[in-house]
Every structure is written in structure tokens, then in C-alpha cells.
Tab-separated table of C-alpha atoms in Angstrom:
chain	number	residue	atom	x	y	z
A	1	GLY	CA	0.102	-0.102	-0.159
A	2	ALA	CA	1.099	3.464	0.080
A	3	GLY	CA	1.632	3.890	3.540
A	4	VAL	CA	1.720	2.038	6.830
A	5	SER	CA	-1.870	0.732	7.442
A	6	GLN	CA	-2.971	-0.487	11.146
A	7	SER	CA	-5.886	-2.062	12.168
A	8	PRO	CA	-8.412	-1.647	13.953
A	9	SER	CA	-8.184	1.878	14.400
A	10	ASN	CA	-9.953	1.685	17.725
A	11	LYS	CA	-10.711	-0.967	20.006
A	12	VAL	CA	-12.694	-1.181	23.047
A	13	THR	CA	-12.334	-4.238	25.042
A	14	GLU	CA	-12.822	-5.706	28.573
A	15	LYS	CA	-9.929	-6.456	31.476
A	16	GLY	CA	-8.433	-9.795	31.015
A	17	LYS	CA	-9.562	-10.162	27.600
A	18	ASP	CA	-6.634	-10.604	24.414
A	19	VAL	CA	-6.075	-8.428	21.794
A	20	GLU	CA	-4.519	-8.308	18.668
A	21	LEU	CA	-3.029	-5.327	16.687
A	22	ARG	CA	-2.131	-5.879	12.973
A	23	CYS	CA	0.500	-3.595	11.118
A	24	ASP	CA	0.979	-3.672	7.387
A	25	PRO	CA	4.166	-1.757	6.392
A	26	ILE	CA	5.201	-0.053	3.212
A	27	SER	CA	6.089	-2.822	0.848
A	28	GLY	CA	9.539	-3.170	0.591
A	29	HIS	CA	10.209	-1.789	4.108
A	30	THR	CA	12.459	-4.474	6.322
A	31	ALA	CA	12.269	-2.581	9.294
A	32	LEU	CA	9.457	-2.388	11.756
A	33	TYR	CA	8.802	-0.680	14.747
A	34	TRP	CA	5.816	-1.044	17.496
A	35	TYR	CA	5.697	2.024	19.842
A	36	ARG	CA	3.195	3.274	22.518
A	37	GLN	CA	1.842	6.658	23.449
A	38	SER	CA	-0.546	6.591	26.496
A	39	LEU	CA	-2.695	9.599	27.269
A	40	GLY	CA	-0.752	12.783	28.003
A	41	GLN	CA	2.673	10.701	28.011
A	42	GLY	CA	5.524	10.611	25.389
A	43	LEU	CA	6.252	7.544	23.185
A	44	GLU	CA	7.881	4.560	24.188
A	45	PHE	CA	9.639	1.869	22.404
A	46	LEU	CA	8.106	-1.609	22.499
A	47	ILE	CA	9.866	-3.785	19.704
A	48	TYR	CA	11.723	-3.833	16.387
A	49	PHE	CA	11.994	-6.610	13.659
A	50	GLN	CA	14.906	-6.564	11.172
A	51	GLY	CA	12.998	-8.793	8.505
A	52	ASN	CA	10.946	-11.482	10.393
A	53	SER	CA	13.343	-11.347	13.665
A	54	ALA	CA	13.303	-9.462	16.501
A	55	PRO	CA	16.746	-8.503	17.931
A	56	ASP	CA	15.545	-6.272	20.310
A	57	LYS	CA	12.697	-6.880	22.861
A	58	SER	CA	13.682	-5.259	25.411
A	59	GLY	CA	10.485	-2.487	25.471
A	60	LEU	CA	8.083	-5.046	25.785
A	61	PRO	CA	6.179	-4.220	29.394
A	62	SER	CA	5.510	-7.542	30.254
A	63	ASP	CA	5.449	-11.012	29.303
A	64	ARG	CA	1.471	-10.317	28.407
A	65	PHE	CA	3.025	-8.872	25.634
A	66	SER	CA	4.287	-10.481	22.245
A	67	ALA	CA	4.790	-9.507	18.969
A	68	GLU	CA	5.546	-11.367	15.634
A	69	ARG	CA	6.509	-10.610	11.728
A	70	THR	CA	5.684	-13.086	9.122
A	71	GLY	CA	7.123	-13.036	5.579
A	72	GLY	CA	8.890	-9.769	6.223
A	73	SER	CA	5.861	-7.686	5.836
A	74	VAL	CA	2.789	-7.867	8.320
A	75	SER	CA	3.445	-7.603	11.935
A	76	THR	CA	0.836	-8.240	14.917
A	77	LEU	CA	1.144	-7.376	18.210
A	78	THR	CA	-0.578	-9.425	20.914
A	79	ILE	CA	-1.733	-8.233	24.338
A	80	GLN	CA	-2.801	-11.349	26.636
A	81	ARG	CA	-5.202	-10.560	29.953
A	82	THR	CA	-5.258	-6.718	29.110
A	83	GLN	CA	-5.110	-4.259	32.153
A	84	GLN	CA	-6.394	-1.208	32.448
A	85	GLU	CA	-2.744	0.379	32.126
A	86	ASP	CA	-2.434	-0.980	28.457
A	87	SER	CA	-4.986	1.831	27.460
A	88	ALA	CA	-2.996	3.808	24.794
A	89	VAL	CA	-2.161	4.215	21.078
A	90	TYR	CA	-0.260	1.647	19.598
A	91	LEU	CA	1.636	2.972	16.812
A	92	CYS	CA	3.603	1.169	14.232
A	93	ALA	CA	6.320	2.103	11.916
A	94	SER	CA	8.491	0.890	9.150
A	95	SER	CA	11.782	2.028	7.216
A	96	LEU	CA	13.518	0.842	3.927
A	97	ARG	CA	16.566	-0.273	5.716
A	98	VAL	CA	17.634	-0.143	9.625
A	99	LEU	CA	18.371	3.531	10.008
A	100	GLY	CA	16.173	5.019	7.167
A	101	GLU	CA	13.407	7.228	7.390
A	102	LEU	CA	10.687	6.345	9.659
A	103	PHE	CA	6.871	6.159	8.367
A	104	PHE	CA	4.331	6.125	10.977
A	105	GLY	CA	0.990	4.440	10.981
A	106	GLU	CA	-2.348	6.329	12.445
A	107	GLY	CA	-2.181	3.959	15.189
A	108	SER	CA	-4.430	1.737	17.046
A	109	ARG	CA	-6.268	3.291	19.891
A	110	LEU	CA	-6.688	0.558	22.939
A	111	THR	CA	-9.038	1.493	25.613
A	112	VAL	CA	-9.412	-1.417	28.510
A	113	LEU	CA	-12.409	-0.990	30.424
B	1	LYS	CA	17.287	12.298	33.920
B	2	ASN	CA	16.207	11.307	30.765
B	3	GLU	CA	18.283	9.912	27.971
B	4	VAL	CA	16.807	12.402	25.552
B	5	GLU	CA	15.997	15.662	26.836
B	6	GLN	CA	14.269	18.420	24.959
B	7	SER	CA	13.881	22.254	25.282
B	8	PRO	CA	11.811	23.937	25.521
B	9	GLN	CA	8.567	22.289	26.512
B	10	ASN	CA	6.465	24.586	25.292
B	11	LEU	CA	6.950	27.647	23.165
B	12	THR	CA	4.651	30.036	21.881
B	13	ALA	CA	6.054	32.556	18.841
B	14	GLN	CA	4.778	35.093	16.339
B	15	GLU	CA	3.973	34.394	12.880
B	16	GLY	CA	7.232	35.032	10.997
B	17	GLU	CA	9.551	34.555	13.961
B	18	PHE	CA	12.469	32.405	14.153
B	19	ILE	CA	12.305	29.310	15.723
B	20	THR	CA	14.975	26.883	17.421
B	21	ILE	CA	13.972	23.882	19.340
B	22	ASN	CA	17.099	21.809	21.231
B	23	CYS	CA	17.527	18.266	21.781
B	24	SER	CA	20.302	16.696	23.942
B	25	TYR	CA	21.126	13.115	24.423
B	26	SER	CA	23.400	11.212	26.681
B	27	VAL	CA	23.778	7.797	25.155
B	28	GLY	CA	25.631	6.390	21.904
B	29	ILE	CA	23.309	6.801	18.787
B	30	SER	CA	23.160	5.349	15.539
B	31	ALA	CA	20.780	8.281	14.218
B	32	LEU	CA	18.804	11.002	15.259
B	33	HIS	CA	15.039	11.881	14.157
B	34	TRP	CA	12.987	14.836	14.320
B	35	LEU	CA	9.197	13.923	14.019
B	36	GLN	CA	6.016	16.235	13.934
B	37	GLN	CA	2.662	15.012	15.455
B	38	HIS	CA	-0.370	17.579	14.688
B	39	PRO	CA	-3.029	17.408	17.835
B	40	GLY	CA	-4.993	14.600	17.052
B	41	GLY	CA	-2.898	13.634	14.182
B	42	GLY	CA	-0.225	11.165	13.034
B	43	ILE	CA	3.229	11.699	13.436
B	44	VAL	CA	5.588	12.325	10.050
B	45	SER	CA	9.273	12.255	9.834
B	46	LEU	CA	10.776	15.641	9.241
B	47	PHE	CA	14.463	14.437	8.946
B	48	MET	CA	16.889	11.713	10.125
B	49	LEU	CA	20.447	12.649	10.838
B	50	SER	CA	23.560	10.954	11.495
B	51	SER	CA	25.761	14.089	11.152
B	52	GLY	CA	26.021	17.490	10.068
B	53	LYS	CA	23.211	19.754	8.562
B	54	LYS	CA	19.949	19.030	6.470
B	55	LYS	CA	17.288	21.323	5.361
B	56	HIS	CA	13.936	21.145	4.016
B	57	GLY	CA	11.905	24.223	2.785
B	58	ARG	CA	11.863	26.093	6.177
B	59	LEU	CA	13.332	23.687	8.258
B	60	ILE	CA	16.693	23.046	9.162
B	61	ALA	CA	17.933	20.549	11.501
B	62	THR	CA	21.502	20.362	12.712
B	63	ILE	CA	23.366	17.577	14.715
B	64	ASN	CA	26.934	17.494	16.741
B	65	ILE	CA	28.082	14.434	17.583
B	66	GLN	CA	30.663	15.379	19.673
B	67	GLU	CA	28.340	17.782	22.116
B	68	LYS	CA	25.524	15.161	21.667
B	69	HIS	CA	23.178	17.796	20.789
B	70	SER	CA	20.747	18.571	17.629
B	71	SER	CA	18.774	21.561	16.563
B	72	LEU	CA	15.475	22.045	14.818
B	73	HIS	CA	15.125	25.412	13.297
B	74	ILE	CA	12.254	26.797	11.628
B	75	THR	CA	12.226	30.211	9.664
B	76	ALA	CA	9.290	32.159	9.109
B	77	SER	CA	7.161	30.289	11.196
B	78	HIS	CA	3.278	29.882	10.238
B	79	PRO	CA	0.364	28.888	12.122
B	80	ARG	CA	0.311	25.711	10.375
B	81	ASP	CA	3.385	24.503	12.021
B	82	SER	CA	1.504	24.264	15.529
B	83	ALA	CA	2.534	21.154	16.449
B	84	VAL	CA	4.604	18.890	19.013
B	85	TYR	CA	8.146	18.466	17.843
B	86	ILE	CA	9.676	14.995	19.209
B	87	CYS	CA	13.468	14.376	18.912
B	88	ALA	CA	14.221	10.670	19.027
B	89	VAL	CA	17.276	8.437	18.902
B	90	ASN	CA	18.309	5.171	17.423
B	91	THR	CA	21.055	3.747	19.896
B	92	GLY	CA	23.402	1.134	18.551
B	93	GLY	CA	20.846	-1.866	18.782
B	94	PHE	CA	18.236	0.272	17.195
B	95	LYS	CA	15.937	0.791	20.152
B	96	THR	CA	14.739	4.097	20.008
B	97	ILE	CA	14.601	6.623	22.918
B	98	PHE	CA	12.011	9.432	22.768
B	99	GLY	CA	12.382	12.925	24.119
B	100	ALA	CA	9.069	14.320	25.764
B	101	GLY	CA	8.264	16.676	22.857
B	102	THR	CA	8.224	20.534	22.622
B	103	ARG	CA	4.486	21.807	22.061
B	104	LEU	CA	4.715	24.831	19.534
B	105	PHE	CA	2.210	27.404	19.004
B	106	VAL	CA	2.544	29.936	16.062
B	107	LYS	CA	0.073	32.743	16.602
B	108	ALA	CA	-1.349	34.696	13.425
């Protein structure tokens, strides 16, 4: 596609449920990043993929968070047993190569009730 | 102390003024990004720097690797420049660390 696509754009879920957030990067972009922006807070790094591998998972807040990327393209961020503190906008960005210009998606706004 | 510090936190300018936003970092980096986020809007990359200076239209970004400092300049500011400007660095392991952002308001 023309840009980074994220879905869903909005997700409301109940505490304890699992959620999946999807990121479709720009075609050909090898690097993919997930970030989180909580209400009134700055941006927080979650995980980085180079191709299908994630050399740096240090930003994932807990073991309830996981991410995968298949075929060097689409990535899924999964949050298990959601908590209210997980409520945030989850942003995906991709770049053509490592250390390239970042292209951001519009984000997925997650609300945990 | 945050690893990426921006100043000022908030900035109000009159249309036409020259604006400077500063970013200092305390970690080793492989690249530095300047990002723009409009209220309720998405994030757009303005610059990616690893050395020197870049210019795009009315925007100029500089970086001094030895001093671990970068600046974003806006010449002839306009109300449409009103946004949050974010400095972000890629560390050697490609983790991204973000500054808290500078909220700019340009009055007509």
C-alpha cells in the first residue's frame, strides 16, 4: 500500500481479554517498529523487527505482550489478559532499511475497561 | 535524568519568527530523528540525521555528535507549524528513545 496501515483504528475491550493489533508496513520496508503512546505521555519503544526477527524485545512491558512478523511484511502485536494500564495508542512505523526514515501508521487506540 | 532531553517544553511564537528547538542526548546513537505530531494527528518524520545538517523548505536540522546535541530550526514560522515536535534517537541496538516533545504554538 501507499503507507503504513494499522488495524483496528479503535478497539475497546474488557479487562482480561486478549487483543491483537495489526500493522501492514510499506511494501519493501525491512525494518518495522512498534511504539506506544499513553494519554498525555511521550512515545515508548516496544519492539523492533529486522525482516522476521526481533533482535531487541527489551521494550515490551511484560510477558503479556508479544509480537511477530511473518514473510517480512505484516506484524501482529498481541496483548494477553489486558489491563487498564494497557490503554494507549499503539503505533507502528516502518523504514526501508535499518536507520532509514521512519514512516508511521495512524495508530490503534486501545481502551481497556 | 532522561536519556533524551528537549527544550523548551512549550513555545509560543508570533507568525514569522525564527524558532529553535533543542535536543540533547546522553547515549551513543546511530541516528537521530525529528518528528512532527499535529493535535489528534499522526506522526510525520521531518528529518533523520547521523551527522551535519539537513534542510527541507523552511526547516533546518543540525547535529553535533561530539556535543551530543541537535537543533531543529523553523524559519518564517506560520500557524500551520503549530504541533508537537519530537526528537528521537536510535541507539546502537536500534532501540528508539524519545524526548518528551516540544509543544509549539504559532500565533497569527
